[in-house]
Each structure stands twice: as C-alpha cells, then as structure tokens.
Amino acid sequence: MTSLALPRLEDLPSPAGQRVLLRTDFNVPSSSGRITDDLRIRASIDTLTWLLGSGARQVTVATPRSSDHHGTCRQRQAAPWPAR
C-alpha cells in the first residue's frame, strides 16, 4: 500500500488577500469550569499564525460539543470558554 503525502500549508497557493474558512475542533475537556487539556487549542496555533502571517482574512469556526456516556455528541449553547 502506498502512503498519500498530504500537502503542507507552505505548499499550497498563497492565501494573501483571500478569505479562508478554518474549521477547528476545540472540543476540549474541562472540569469545574477549567480546561484540563488544551492540546487541540495549542495544536491549531501554528495554522492560525501561518494564515495571519500570510495575509489571509480568516474566519474560524469552532463548535463546542460535549458527549454523553454513550459517546453521542450533543450541541451545547454557546458560553464563554472555561479558564485554563
């Protein structure tokens, strides 16, 4: 089986002046009003920084979700992010 090499951001056409829709997954665990693992947020910083530095006009879409004990995701009402 051959592996498919995904393009790096730097390999794509310049987004300068373009509007870019970036869908992010900020579904992070929290407890007692504090984020307990911010890995997903930190992992997106390089992409966000690259887009801004490249002159893109970015629109970031992030939907906080939570799961019940069966693993079924349900939409939560938008609320301020917990403290880190």
PDB file of N, CA, C and O in Angstrom, chain B, residues numbered from 101:
ATOM      1  N   MET B 101       0.843  -1.171   0.000  1.00  0.00           N
ATOM      2  CA  MET B 101       0.000   0.000   0.000  1.00  0.00           C
ATOM      3  C   MET B 101       0.891   1.238   0.000  1.00  0.00           C
ATOM      4  O   MET B 101       1.826   1.320   0.797  1.00  0.00           O
ATOM      5  N   THR B 102       0.623   2.187  -0.866  1.00  0.00           N
ATOM      6  CA  THR B 102       1.397   3.417  -0.909  1.00  0.00           C
ATOM      7  C   THR B 102       0.753   4.441   0.012  1.00  0.00           C
ATOM      8  O   THR B 102      -0.469   4.499   0.151  1.00  0.00           O
ATOM      9  N   SER B 103       1.592   5.238   0.630  1.00  0.00           N
ATOM     10  CA  SER B 103       1.070   6.271   1.518  1.00  0.00           C
ATOM     11  C   SER B 103       0.837   7.550   0.724  1.00  0.00           C
ATOM     12  O   SER B 103       1.572   7.863  -0.213  1.00  0.00           O
ATOM     13  N   LEU B 104      -0.177   8.261   1.109  1.00  0.00           N
ATOM     14  CA  LEU B 104      -0.534   9.522   0.463  1.00  0.00           C
ATOM     15  C   LEU B 104       0.087  10.655   1.254  1.00  0.00           C
ATOM     16  O   LEU B 104      -0.211  10.823   2.436  1.00  0.00           O
ATOM     17  N   ALA B 105       0.934  11.422   0.626  1.00  0.00           N
ATOM     18  CA  ALA B 105       1.562  12.555   1.295  1.00  0.00           C
ATOM     19  C   ALA B 105       0.622  13.761   1.200  1.00  0.00           C
ATOM     20  O   ALA B 105       0.275  14.213   0.109  1.00  0.00           O
ATOM     21  N   LEU B 106       0.229  14.256   2.341  1.00  0.00           N
ATOM     22  CA  LEU B 106      -0.629  15.435   2.364  1.00  0.00           C
ATOM     23  C   LEU B 106       0.207  16.683   2.151  1.00  0.00           C
ATOM     24  O   LEU B 106       1.343  16.752   2.620  1.00  0.00           O
ATOM     25  N   PRO B 107      -0.340  17.679   1.445  1.00  0.00           N
ATOM     26  CA  PRO B 107       0.427  18.905   1.234  1.00  0.00           C
ATOM     27  C   PRO B 107       0.581  19.677   2.542  1.00  0.00           C
ATOM     28  O   PRO B 107      -0.299  19.652   3.402  1.00  0.00           O
ATOM     29  N   ARG B 108       1.693  20.350   2.673  1.00  0.00           N
ATOM     30  CA  ARG B 108       1.906  21.233   3.817  1.00  0.00           C
ATOM     31  C   ARG B 108       1.297  22.591   3.482  1.00  0.00           C
ATOM     32  O   ARG B 108       1.114  22.913   2.308  1.00  0.00           O
ATOM     33  N   LEU B 109       0.990  23.370   4.479  1.00  0.00           N
ATOM     34  CA  LEU B 109       0.421  24.694   4.225  1.00  0.00           C
ATOM     35  C   LEU B 109       1.302  25.495   3.275  1.00  0.00           C
ATOM     36  O   LEU B 109       0.807  26.184   2.382  1.00  0.00           O
ATOM     37  N   GLU B 110       2.611  25.397   3.477  1.00  0.00           N
ATOM     38  CA  GLU B 110       3.550  26.156   2.654  1.00  0.00           C
ATOM     39  C   GLU B 110       3.534  25.723   1.187  1.00  0.00           C
ATOM     40  O   GLU B 110       3.980  26.473   0.319  1.00  0.00           O
ATOM     41  N   ASP B 111       3.023  24.518   0.901  1.00  0.00           N
ATOM     42  CA  ASP B 111       2.965  24.001  -0.466  1.00  0.00           C
ATOM     43  C   ASP B 111       1.720  24.488  -1.218  1.00  0.00           C
ATOM     44  O   ASP B 111       1.649  24.362  -2.440  1.00  0.00           O
ATOM     45  N   LEU B 112       0.755  25.034  -0.505  1.00  0.00           N
ATOM     46  CA  LEU B 112      -0.491  25.487  -1.121  1.00  0.00           C
ATOM     47  C   LEU B 112      -0.323  26.880  -1.705  1.00  0.00           C
ATOM     48  O   LEU B 112       0.599  27.598  -1.317  1.00  0.00           O
ATOM     49  N   PRO B 113      -1.199  27.282  -2.637  1.00  0.00           N
ATOM     50  CA  PRO B 113      -1.127  28.646  -3.178  1.00  0.00           C
ATOM     51  C   PRO B 113      -1.275  29.674  -2.052  1.00  0.00           C
ATOM     52  O   PRO B 113      -1.942  29.417  -1.050  1.00  0.00           O
ATOM     53  N   SER B 114      -0.659  30.819  -2.226  1.00  0.00           N
ATOM     54  CA  SER B 114      -0.688  31.861  -1.199  1.00  0.00           C
ATOM     55  C   SER B 114      -2.131  32.301  -0.922  1.00  0.00           C
ATOM     56  O   SER B 114      -2.892  32.561  -1.854  1.00  0.00           O
ATOM     57  N   PRO B 115      -2.503  32.381   0.356  1.00  0.00           N
ATOM     58  CA  PRO B 115      -3.846  32.841   0.693  1.00  0.00           C
ATOM     59  C   PRO B 115      -3.922  34.358   0.873  1.00  0.00           C
ATOM     60  O   PRO B 115      -4.945  34.870   1.329  1.00  0.00           O
ATOM     61  N   ALA B 116      -2.858  35.083   0.524  1.00  0.00           N
ATOM     62  CA  ALA B 116      -2.824  36.537   0.740  1.00  0.00           C
ATOM     63  C   ALA B 116      -4.051  37.204   0.121  1.00  0.00           C
ATOM     64  O   ALA B 116      -4.336  37.039  -1.065  1.00  0.00           O
ATOM     65  N   GLY B 117      -4.763  37.954   0.946  1.00  0.00           N
ATOM     66  CA  GLY B 117      -5.936  38.686   0.483  1.00  0.00           C
ATOM     67  C   GLY B 117      -7.182  37.843   0.319  1.00  0.00           C
ATOM     68  O   GLY B 117      -8.250  38.374   0.015  1.00  0.00           O
ATOM     69  N   GLN B 118      -7.065  36.537   0.514  1.00  0.00           N
ATOM     70  CA  GLN B 118      -8.205  35.637   0.349  1.00  0.00           C
ATOM     71  C   GLN B 118      -8.892  35.406   1.693  1.00  0.00           C
ATOM     72  O   GLN B 118      -8.248  35.418   2.742  1.00  0.00           O
ATOM     73  N   ARG B 119     -10.193  35.198   1.648  1.00  0.00           N
ATOM     74  CA  ARG B 119     -10.926  34.814   2.842  1.00  0.00           C
ATOM     75  C   ARG B 119     -10.804  33.300   2.983  1.00  0.00           C
ATOM     76  O   ARG B 119     -11.087  32.560   2.041  1.00  0.00           O
ATOM     77  N   VAL B 120     -10.384  32.845   4.154  1.00  0.00           N
ATOM     78  CA  VAL B 120     -10.161  31.426   4.410  1.00  0.00           C
ATOM     79  C   VAL B 120     -11.059  30.996   5.556  1.00  0.00           C
ATOM     80  O   VAL B 120     -11.029  31.584   6.637  1.00  0.00           O
ATOM     81  N   LEU B 121     -11.860  29.960   5.312  1.00  0.00           N
ATOM     82  CA  LEU B 121     -12.703  29.391   6.363  1.00  0.00           C
ATOM     83  C   LEU B 121     -11.939  28.239   7.002  1.00  0.00           C
ATOM     84  O   LEU B 121     -11.598  27.263   6.334  1.00  0.00           O
ATOM     85  N   LEU B 122     -11.675  28.357   8.286  1.00  0.00           N
ATOM     86  CA  LEU B 122     -10.920  27.344   9.009  1.00  0.00           C
ATOM     87  C   LEU B 122     -11.835  26.723  10.051  1.00  0.00           C
ATOM     88  O   LEU B 122     -12.299  27.413  10.959  1.00  0.00           O
ATOM     89  N   ARG B 123     -12.098  25.434   9.930  1.00  0.00           N
ATOM     90  CA  ARG B 123     -12.935  24.709  10.884  1.00  0.00           C
ATOM     91  C   ARG B 123     -12.002  24.086  11.910  1.00  0.00           C
ATOM     92  O   ARG B 123     -11.132  23.288  11.561  1.00  0.00           O
ATOM     93  N   THR B 124     -12.181  24.446  13.162  1.00  0.00           N
ATOM     94  CA  THR B 124     -11.320  23.936  14.220  1.00  0.00           C
ATOM     95  C   THR B 124     -12.123  23.084  15.195  1.00  0.00           C
ATOM     96  O   THR B 124     -13.329  23.269  15.357  1.00  0.00           O
ATOM     97  N   ASP B 125     -11.442  22.162  15.829  1.00  0.00           N
ATOM     98  CA  ASP B 125     -12.079  21.307  16.825  1.00  0.00           C
ATOM     99  C   ASP B 125     -11.571  21.710  18.200  1.00  0.00           C
ATOM    100  O   ASP B 125     -10.511  21.263  18.639  1.00  0.00           O
ATOM    101  N   PHE B 126     -12.333  22.554  18.868  1.00  0.00           N
ATOM    102  CA  PHE B 126     -11.967  22.996  20.206  1.00  0.00           C
ATOM    103  C   PHE B 126     -12.791  22.264  21.256  1.00  0.00           C
ATOM    104  O   PHE B 126     -13.089  22.817  22.314  1.00  0.00           O
ATOM    105  N   ASN B 127     -13.153  21.036  20.966  1.00  0.00           N
ATOM    106  CA  ASN B 127     -13.891  20.205  21.905  1.00  0.00           C
ATOM    107  C   ASN B 127     -12.884  19.691  22.935  1.00  0.00           C
ATOM    108  O   ASN B 127     -12.357  18.586  22.806  1.00  0.00           O
ATOM    109  N   VAL B 128     -12.626  20.507  23.957  1.00  0.00           N
ATOM    110  CA  VAL B 128     -11.609  20.176  24.960  1.00  0.00           C
ATOM    111  C   VAL B 128     -12.263  19.795  26.279  1.00  0.00           C
ATOM    112  O   VAL B 128     -13.326  20.312  26.621  1.00  0.00           O
ATOM    113  N   PRO B 129     -11.637  18.900  27.013  1.00  0.00           N
ATOM    114  CA  PRO B 129     -12.203  18.505  28.302  1.00  0.00           C
ATOM    115  C   PRO B 129     -12.047  19.623  29.334  1.00  0.00           C
ATOM    116  O   PRO B 129     -11.050  20.344  29.353  1.00  0.00           O
ATOM    117  N   SER B 130     -13.059  19.742  30.184  1.00  0.00           N
ATOM    118  CA  SER B 130     -12.982  20.718  31.268  1.00  0.00           C
ATOM    119  C   SER B 130     -13.599  20.109  32.514  1.00  0.00           C
ATOM    120  O   SER B 130     -14.407  19.182  32.454  1.00  0.00           O
ATOM    121  N   SER B 131     -13.195  20.656  33.626  1.00  0.00           N
ATOM    122  CA  SER B 131     -13.700  20.190  34.911  1.00  0.00           C
ATOM    123  C   SER B 131     -13.775  21.383  35.849  1.00  0.00           C
ATOM    124  O   SER B 131     -12.821  22.153  35.964  1.00  0.00           O
ATOM    125  N   SER B 132     -14.896  21.533  36.508  1.00  0.00           N
ATOM    126  CA  SER B 132     -15.091  22.635  37.463  1.00  0.00           C
ATOM    127  C   SER B 132     -14.793  23.990  36.835  1.00  0.00           C
ATOM    128  O   SER B 132     -14.214  24.865  37.478  1.00  0.00           O
ATOM    129  N   GLY B 133     -15.190  24.160  35.573  1.00  0.00           N
ATOM    130  CA  GLY B 133     -15.015  25.440  34.902  1.00  0.00           C
ATOM    131  C   GLY B 133     -13.616  25.737  34.408  1.00  0.00           C
ATOM    132  O   GLY B 133     -13.332  26.873  34.027  1.00  0.00           O
ATOM    133  N   ARG B 134     -12.727  24.745  34.401  1.00  0.00           N
ATOM    134  CA  ARG B 134     -11.362  24.934  33.908  1.00  0.00           C
ATOM    135  C   ARG B 134     -11.038  23.899  32.849  1.00  0.00           C
ATOM    136  O   ARG B 134     -11.416  22.734  32.971  1.00  0.00           O
ATOM    137  N   ILE B 135     -10.335  24.328  31.805  1.00  0.00           N
ATOM    138  CA  ILE B 135      -9.894  23.417  30.755  1.00  0.00           C
ATOM    139  C   ILE B 135      -8.806  22.523  31.337  1.00  0.00           C
ATOM    140  O   ILE B 135      -7.833  23.012  31.912  1.00  0.00           O
ATOM    141  N   THR B 136      -8.974  21.209  31.186  1.00  0.00           N
ATOM    142  CA  THR B 136      -7.998  20.273  31.744  1.00  0.00           C
ATOM    143  C   THR B 136      -6.958  19.814  30.728  1.00  0.00           C
ATOM    144  O   THR B 136      -5.894  19.335  31.119  1.00  0.00           O
ATOM    145  N   ASP B 137      -7.240  19.949  29.437  1.00  0.00           N
ATOM    146  CA  ASP B 137      -6.280  19.569  28.398  1.00  0.00           C
ATOM    147  C   ASP B 137      -6.519  20.465  27.189  1.00  0.00           C
ATOM    148  O   ASP B 137      -7.524  20.316  26.495  1.00  0.00           O
ATOM    149  N   ASP B 138      -5.603  21.395  26.933  1.00  0.00           N
ATOM    150  CA  ASP B 138      -5.774  22.363  25.854  1.00  0.00           C
ATOM    151  C   ASP B 138      -5.006  21.996  24.583  1.00  0.00           C
ATOM    152  O   ASP B 138      -4.719  22.865  23.760  1.00  0.00           O
ATOM    153  N   LEU B 139      -4.671  20.709  24.422  1.00  0.00           N
ATOM    154  CA  LEU B 139      -3.879  20.262  23.275  1.00  0.00           C
ATOM    155  C   LEU B 139      -4.508  20.678  21.938  1.00  0.00           C
ATOM    156  O   LEU B 139      -3.796  21.153  21.053  1.00  0.00           O
ATOM    157  N   ARG B 140      -5.799  20.512  21.779  1.00  0.00           N
ATOM    158  CA  ARG B 140      -6.442  20.843  20.495  1.00  0.00           C
ATOM    159  C   ARG B 140      -6.347  22.335  20.193  1.00  0.00           C
ATOM    160  O   ARG B 140      -6.196  22.730  19.037  1.00  0.00           O
ATOM    161  N   ILE B 141      -6.433  23.149  21.214  1.00  0.00           N
ATOM    162  CA  ILE B 141      -6.302  24.595  21.014  1.00  0.00           C
ATOM    163  C   ILE B 141      -4.859  24.930  20.638  1.00  0.00           C
ATOM    164  O   ILE B 141      -4.621  25.658  19.675  1.00  0.00           O
ATOM    165  N   ARG B 142      -3.894  24.398  21.400  1.00  0.00           N
ATOM    166  CA  ARG B 142      -2.485  24.671  21.113  1.00  0.00           C
ATOM    167  C   ARG B 142      -2.076  24.154  19.743  1.00  0.00           C
ATOM    168  O   ARG B 142      -1.258  24.779  19.068  1.00  0.00           O
ATOM    169  N   ALA B 143      -2.638  23.008  19.315  1.00  0.00           N
ATOM    170  CA  ALA B 143      -2.278  22.419  18.023  1.00  0.00           C
ATOM    171  C   ALA B 143      -2.708  23.293  16.849  1.00  0.00           C
ATOM    172  O   ALA B 143      -2.121  23.201  15.771  1.00  0.00           O
ATOM    173  N   SER B 144      -3.703  24.125  17.032  1.00  0.00           N
ATOM    174  CA  SER B 144      -4.189  24.969  15.935  1.00  0.00           C
ATOM    175  C   SER B 144      -3.424  26.283  15.814  1.00  0.00           C
ATOM    176  O   SER B 144      -3.571  26.987  14.814  1.00  0.00           O
ATOM    177  N   ILE B 145      -2.617  26.625  16.802  1.00  0.00           N
ATOM    178  CA  ILE B 145      -1.939  27.926  16.809  1.00  0.00           C
ATOM    179  C   ILE B 145      -1.018  28.101  15.613  1.00  0.00           C
ATOM    180  O   ILE B 145      -0.989  29.185  15.031  1.00  0.00           O
ATOM    181  N   ASP B 146      -0.261  27.074  15.221  1.00  0.00           N
ATOM    182  CA  ASP B 146       0.638  27.203  14.064  1.00  0.00           C
ATOM    183  C   ASP B 146      -0.132  27.539  12.795  1.00  0.00           C
ATOM    184  O   ASP B 146       0.299  28.386  12.013  1.00  0.00           O
ATOM    185  N   THR B 147      -1.271  26.880  12.585  1.00  0.00           N
ATOM    186  CA  THR B 147      -2.080  27.148  11.389  1.00  0.00           C
ATOM    187  C   THR B 147      -2.649  28.556  11.431  1.00  0.00           C
ATOM    188  O   THR B 147      -2.599  29.273  10.432  1.00  0.00           O
ATOM    189  N   LEU B 148      -3.188  28.960  12.570  1.00  0.00           N
ATOM    190  CA  LEU B 148      -3.748  30.308  12.705  1.00  0.00           C
ATOM    191  C   LEU B 148      -2.677  31.371  12.470  1.00  0.00           C
ATOM    192  O   LEU B 148      -2.914  32.361  11.778  1.00  0.00           O
ATOM    193  N   THR B 149      -1.503  31.156  13.049  1.00  0.00           N
ATOM    194  CA  THR B 149      -0.400  32.106  12.897  1.00  0.00           C
ATOM    195  C   THR B 149       0.064  32.172  11.445  1.00  0.00           C
ATOM    196  O   THR B 149       0.337  33.254  10.927  1.00  0.00           O
ATOM    197  N   TRP B 150       0.153  31.011  10.789  1.00  0.00           N
ATOM    198  CA  TRP B 150       0.589  30.992   9.388  1.00  0.00           C
ATOM    199  C   TRP B 150      -0.395  31.750   8.505  1.00  0.00           C
ATOM    200  O   TRP B 150       0.015  32.536   7.651  1.00  0.00           O
ATOM    201  N   LEU B 151      -1.687  31.518   8.705  1.00  0.00           N
ATOM    202  CA  LEU B 151      -2.692  32.208   7.900  1.00  0.00           C
ATOM    203  C   LEU B 151      -2.611  33.717   8.103  1.00  0.00           C
ATOM    204  O   LEU B 151      -2.646  34.473   7.132  1.00  0.00           O
ATOM    205  N   LEU B 152      -2.505  34.158   9.339  1.00  0.00           N
ATOM    206  CA  LEU B 152      -2.409  35.592   9.614  1.00  0.00           C
ATOM    207  C   LEU B 152      -1.142  36.189   9.010  1.00  0.00           C
ATOM    208  O   LEU B 152      -1.178  37.269   8.420  1.00  0.00           O
ATOM    209  N   GLY B 153      -0.017  35.480   9.160  1.00  0.00           N
ATOM    210  CA  GLY B 153       1.254  35.956   8.611  1.00  0.00           C
ATOM    211  C   GLY B 153       1.285  35.957   7.093  1.00  0.00           C
ATOM    212  O   GLY B 153       2.070  36.687   6.487  1.00  0.00           O
ATOM    213  N   SER B 154       0.436  35.145   6.475  1.00  0.00           N
ATOM    214  CA  SER B 154       0.387  35.058   5.009  1.00  0.00           C
ATOM    215  C   SER B 154      -0.569  36.082   4.406  1.00  0.00           C
ATOM    216  O   SER B 154      -0.715  36.165   3.186  1.00  0.00           O
ATOM    217  N   GLY B 155      -1.216  36.856   5.265  1.00  0.00           N
ATOM    218  CA  GLY B 155      -2.122  37.892   4.750  1.00  0.00           C
ATOM    219  C   GLY B 155      -3.521  37.405   4.453  1.00  0.00           C
ATOM    220  O   GLY B 155      -4.280  38.093   3.770  1.00  0.00           O
ATOM    221  N   ALA B 156      -3.879  36.244   4.946  1.00  0.00           N
ATOM    222  CA  ALA B 156      -5.234  35.724   4.727  1.00  0.00           C
ATOM    223  C   ALA B 156      -6.210  36.433   5.653  1.00  0.00           C
ATOM    224  O   ALA B 156      -5.861  36.834   6.764  1.00  0.00           O
ATOM    225  N   ARG B 157      -7.435  36.578   5.175  1.00  0.00           N
ATOM    226  CA  ARG B 157      -8.520  37.066   6.026  1.00  0.00           C
ATOM    227  C   ARG B 157      -9.256  35.820   6.480  1.00  0.00           C
ATOM    228  O   ARG B 157     -10.028  35.232   5.723  1.00  0.00           O
ATOM    229  N   GLN B 158      -9.013  35.420   7.719  1.00  0.00           N
ATOM    230  CA  GLN B 158      -9.542  34.138   8.152  1.00  0.00           C
ATOM    231  C   GLN B 158     -10.819  34.284   8.953  1.00  0.00           C
ATOM    232  O   GLN B 158     -11.013  35.228   9.719  1.00  0.00           O
ATOM    233  N   VAL B 159     -11.674  33.309   8.738  1.00  0.00           N
ATOM    234  CA  VAL B 159     -12.887  33.132   9.518  1.00  0.00           C
ATOM    235  C   VAL B 159     -12.736  31.768  10.180  1.00  0.00           C
ATOM    236  O   VAL B 159     -12.635  30.751   9.494  1.00  0.00           O
ATOM    237  N   THR B 160     -12.721  31.742  11.501  1.00  0.00           N
ATOM    238  CA  THR B 160     -12.538  30.488  12.228  1.00  0.00           C
ATOM    239  C   THR B 160     -13.869  30.053  12.814  1.00  0.00           C
ATOM    240  O   THR B 160     -14.546  30.829  13.488  1.00  0.00           O
ATOM    241  N   VAL B 161     -14.234  28.820  12.553  1.00  0.00           N
ATOM    242  CA  VAL B 161     -15.475  28.245  13.063  1.00  0.00           C
ATOM    243  C   VAL B 161     -15.106  27.165  14.058  1.00  0.00           C
ATOM    244  O   VAL B 161     -14.404  26.211  13.725  1.00  0.00           O
ATOM    245  N   ALA B 162     -15.585  27.321  15.281  1.00  0.00           N
ATOM    246  CA  ALA B 162     -15.344  26.316  16.327  1.00  0.00           C
ATOM    247  C   ALA B 162     -16.654  26.079  17.048  1.00  0.00           C
ATOM    248  O   ALA B 162     -17.312  27.024  17.481  1.00  0.00           O
ATOM    249  N   THR B 163     -17.028  24.836  17.175  1.00  0.00           N
ATOM    250  CA  THR B 163     -18.276  24.484  17.834  1.00  0.00           C
ATOM    251  C   THR B 163     -17.973  23.647  19.059  1.00  0.00           C
ATOM    252  O   THR B 163     -17.517  22.511  18.931  1.00  0.00           O
ATOM    253  N   PRO B 164     -18.218  24.189  20.249  1.00  0.00           N
ATOM    254  CA  PRO B 164     -18.016  23.356  21.433  1.00  0.00           C
ATOM    255  C   PRO B 164     -19.104  22.298  21.516  1.00  0.00           C
ATOM    256  O   PRO B 164     -20.285  22.601  21.342  1.00  0.00           O
ATOM    257  N   ARG B 165     -18.709  21.059  21.780  1.00  0.00           N
ATOM    258  CA  ARG B 165     -19.656  19.955  21.902  1.00  0.00           C
ATOM    259  C   ARG B 165     -19.315  19.176  23.153  1.00  0.00           C
ATOM    260  O   ARG B 165     -18.206  19.272  23.680  1.00  0.00           O
ATOM    261  N   SER B 166     -20.255  18.424  23.609  1.00  0.00           N
ATOM    262  CA  SER B 166     -19.970  17.511  24.705  1.00  0.00           C
ATOM    263  C   SER B 166     -20.605  16.171  24.377  1.00  0.00           C
ATOM    264  O   SER B 166     -21.513  16.090  23.550  1.00  0.00           O
ATOM    265  N   SER B 167     -20.127  15.131  25.023  1.00  0.00           N
ATOM    266  CA  SER B 167     -20.635  13.789  24.764  1.00  0.00           C
ATOM    267  C   SER B 167     -21.321  13.252  26.008  1.00  0.00           C
ATOM    268  O   SER B 167     -20.900  13.518  27.134  1.00  0.00           O
ATOM    269  N   ASP B 168     -22.384  12.492  25.785  1.00  0.00           N
ATOM    270  CA  ASP B 168     -22.987  11.814  26.927  1.00  0.00           C
ATOM    271  C   ASP B 168     -22.241  10.503  27.150  1.00  0.00           C
ATOM    272  O   ASP B 168     -21.268  10.229  26.447  1.00  0.00           O
ATOM    273  N   HIS B 169     -22.670   9.693  28.104  1.00  0.00           N
ATOM    274  CA  HIS B 169     -21.938   8.471  28.424  1.00  0.00           C
ATOM    275  C   HIS B 169     -21.997   7.418  27.322  1.00  0.00           C
ATOM    276  O   HIS B 169     -21.281   6.419  27.391  1.00  0.00           O
ATOM    277  N   HIS B 170     -22.846   7.625  26.297  1.00  0.00           N
ATOM    278  CA  HIS B 170     -22.905   6.688  25.159  1.00  0.00           C
ATOM    279  C   HIS B 170     -22.009   7.154  24.009  1.00  0.00           C
ATOM    280  O   HIS B 170     -21.928   6.483  22.980  1.00  0.00           O
ATOM    281  N   GLY B 171     -21.339   8.295  24.175  1.00  0.00           N
ATOM    282  CA  GLY B 171     -20.483   8.823  23.121  1.00  0.00           C
ATOM    283  C   GLY B 171     -21.243   9.644  22.093  1.00  0.00           C
ATOM    284  O   GLY B 171     -20.672  10.043  21.078  1.00  0.00           O
ATOM    285  N   THR B 172     -22.522   9.902  22.341  1.00  0.00           N
ATOM    286  CA  THR B 172     -23.316  10.699  21.420  1.00  0.00           C
ATOM    287  C   THR B 172     -23.057  12.177  21.685  1.00  0.00           C
ATOM    288  O   THR B 172     -23.226  12.654  22.806  1.00  0.00           O
ATOM    289  N   CYS B 173     -22.646  12.894  20.647  1.00  0.00           N
ATOM    290  CA  CYS B 173     -22.380  14.320  20.805  1.00  0.00           C
ATOM    291  C   CYS B 173     -23.689  15.093  20.807  1.00  0.00           C
ATOM    292  O   CYS B 173     -24.619  14.774  20.066  1.00  0.00           O
ATOM    293  N   ARG B 174     -23.742  16.091  21.633  1.00  0.00           N
ATOM    294  CA  ARG B 174     -24.898  16.977  21.645  1.00  0.00           C
ATOM    295  C   ARG B 174     -24.389  18.409  21.636  1.00  0.00           C
ATOM    296  O   ARG B 174     -23.349  18.713  22.219  1.00  0.00           O
ATOM    297  N   GLN B 175     -25.104  19.252  20.996  1.00  0.00           N
ATOM    298  CA  GLN B 175     -24.750  20.653  20.881  1.00  0.00           C
ATOM    299  C   GLN B 175     -24.969  21.341  22.221  1.00  0.00           C
ATOM    300  O   GLN B 175     -25.975  21.096  22.887  1.00  0.00           O
ATOM    301  N   ARG B 176     -24.046  22.190  22.617  1.00  0.00           N
ATOM    302  CA  ARG B 176     -24.225  22.983  23.824  1.00  0.00           C
ATOM    303  C   ARG B 176     -24.474  24.418  23.414  1.00  0.00           C
ATOM    304  O   ARG B 176     -24.041  24.863  22.352  1.00  0.00           O
ATOM    305  N   GLN B 177     -25.163  25.118  24.254  1.00  0.00           N
ATOM    306  CA  GLN B 177     -25.384  26.536  23.996  1.00  0.00           C
ATOM    307  C   GLN B 177     -24.047  27.261  24.126  1.00  0.00           C
ATOM    308  O   GLN B 177     -23.241  26.942  25.000  1.00  0.00           O
ATOM    309  N   ALA B 178     -23.822  28.228  23.259  1.00  0.00           N
ATOM    310  CA  ALA B 178     -22.563  28.964  23.301  1.00  0.00           C
ATOM    311  C   ALA B 178     -22.422  29.657  24.657  1.00  0.00           C
ATOM    312  O   ALA B 178     -23.352  30.309  25.133  1.00  0.00           O
ATOM    313  N   ALA B 179     -21.283  29.511  25.253  1.00  0.00           N
ATOM    314  CA  ALA B 179     -20.986  30.122  26.535  1.00  0.00           C
ATOM    315  C   ALA B 179     -19.504  30.483  26.539  1.00  0.00           C
ATOM    316  O   ALA B 179     -18.740  29.960  25.728  1.00  0.00           O
ATOM    317  N   PRO B 180     -19.095  31.361  27.433  1.00  0.00           N
ATOM    318  CA  PRO B 180     -17.664  31.693  27.494  1.00  0.00           C
ATOM    319  C   PRO B 180     -16.829  30.438  27.742  1.00  0.00           C
ATOM    320  O   PRO B 180     -17.261  29.519  28.439  1.00  0.00           O
ATOM    321  N   TRP B 181     -15.620  30.411  27.160  1.00  0.00           N
ATOM    322  CA  TRP B 181     -14.720  29.288  27.358  1.00  0.00           C
ATOM    323  C   TRP B 181     -14.273  29.252  28.806  1.00  0.00           C
ATOM    324  O   TRP B 181     -14.081  30.305  29.413  1.00  0.00           O
ATOM    325  N   PRO B 182     -14.102  28.068  29.373  1.00  0.00           N
ATOM    326  CA  PRO B 182     -13.603  27.964  30.738  1.00  0.00           C
ATOM    327  C   PRO B 182     -12.178  28.506  30.839  1.00  0.00           C
ATOM    328  O   PRO B 182     -11.471  28.609  29.836  1.00  0.00           O
ATOM    329  N   ALA B 183     -11.772  28.845  32.039  1.00  0.00           N
ATOM    330  CA  ALA B 183     -10.400  29.297  32.270  1.00  0.00           C
ATOM    331  C   ALA B 183      -9.450  28.143  32.046  1.00  0.00           C
ATOM    332  O   ALA B 183      -9.841  26.981  32.149  1.00  0.00           O
ATOM    333  N   ARG B 184      -8.214  28.455  31.741  1.00  0.00           N
ATOM    334  CA  ARG B 184      -7.203  27.432  31.508  1.00  0.00           C
ATOM    335  C   ARG B 184      -6.378  27.193  32.724  1.00  0.00           C
ATOM    336  O   ARG B 184      -5.474  26.357  32.702  1.00  0.00           O
TER     337      ARG B 184
END
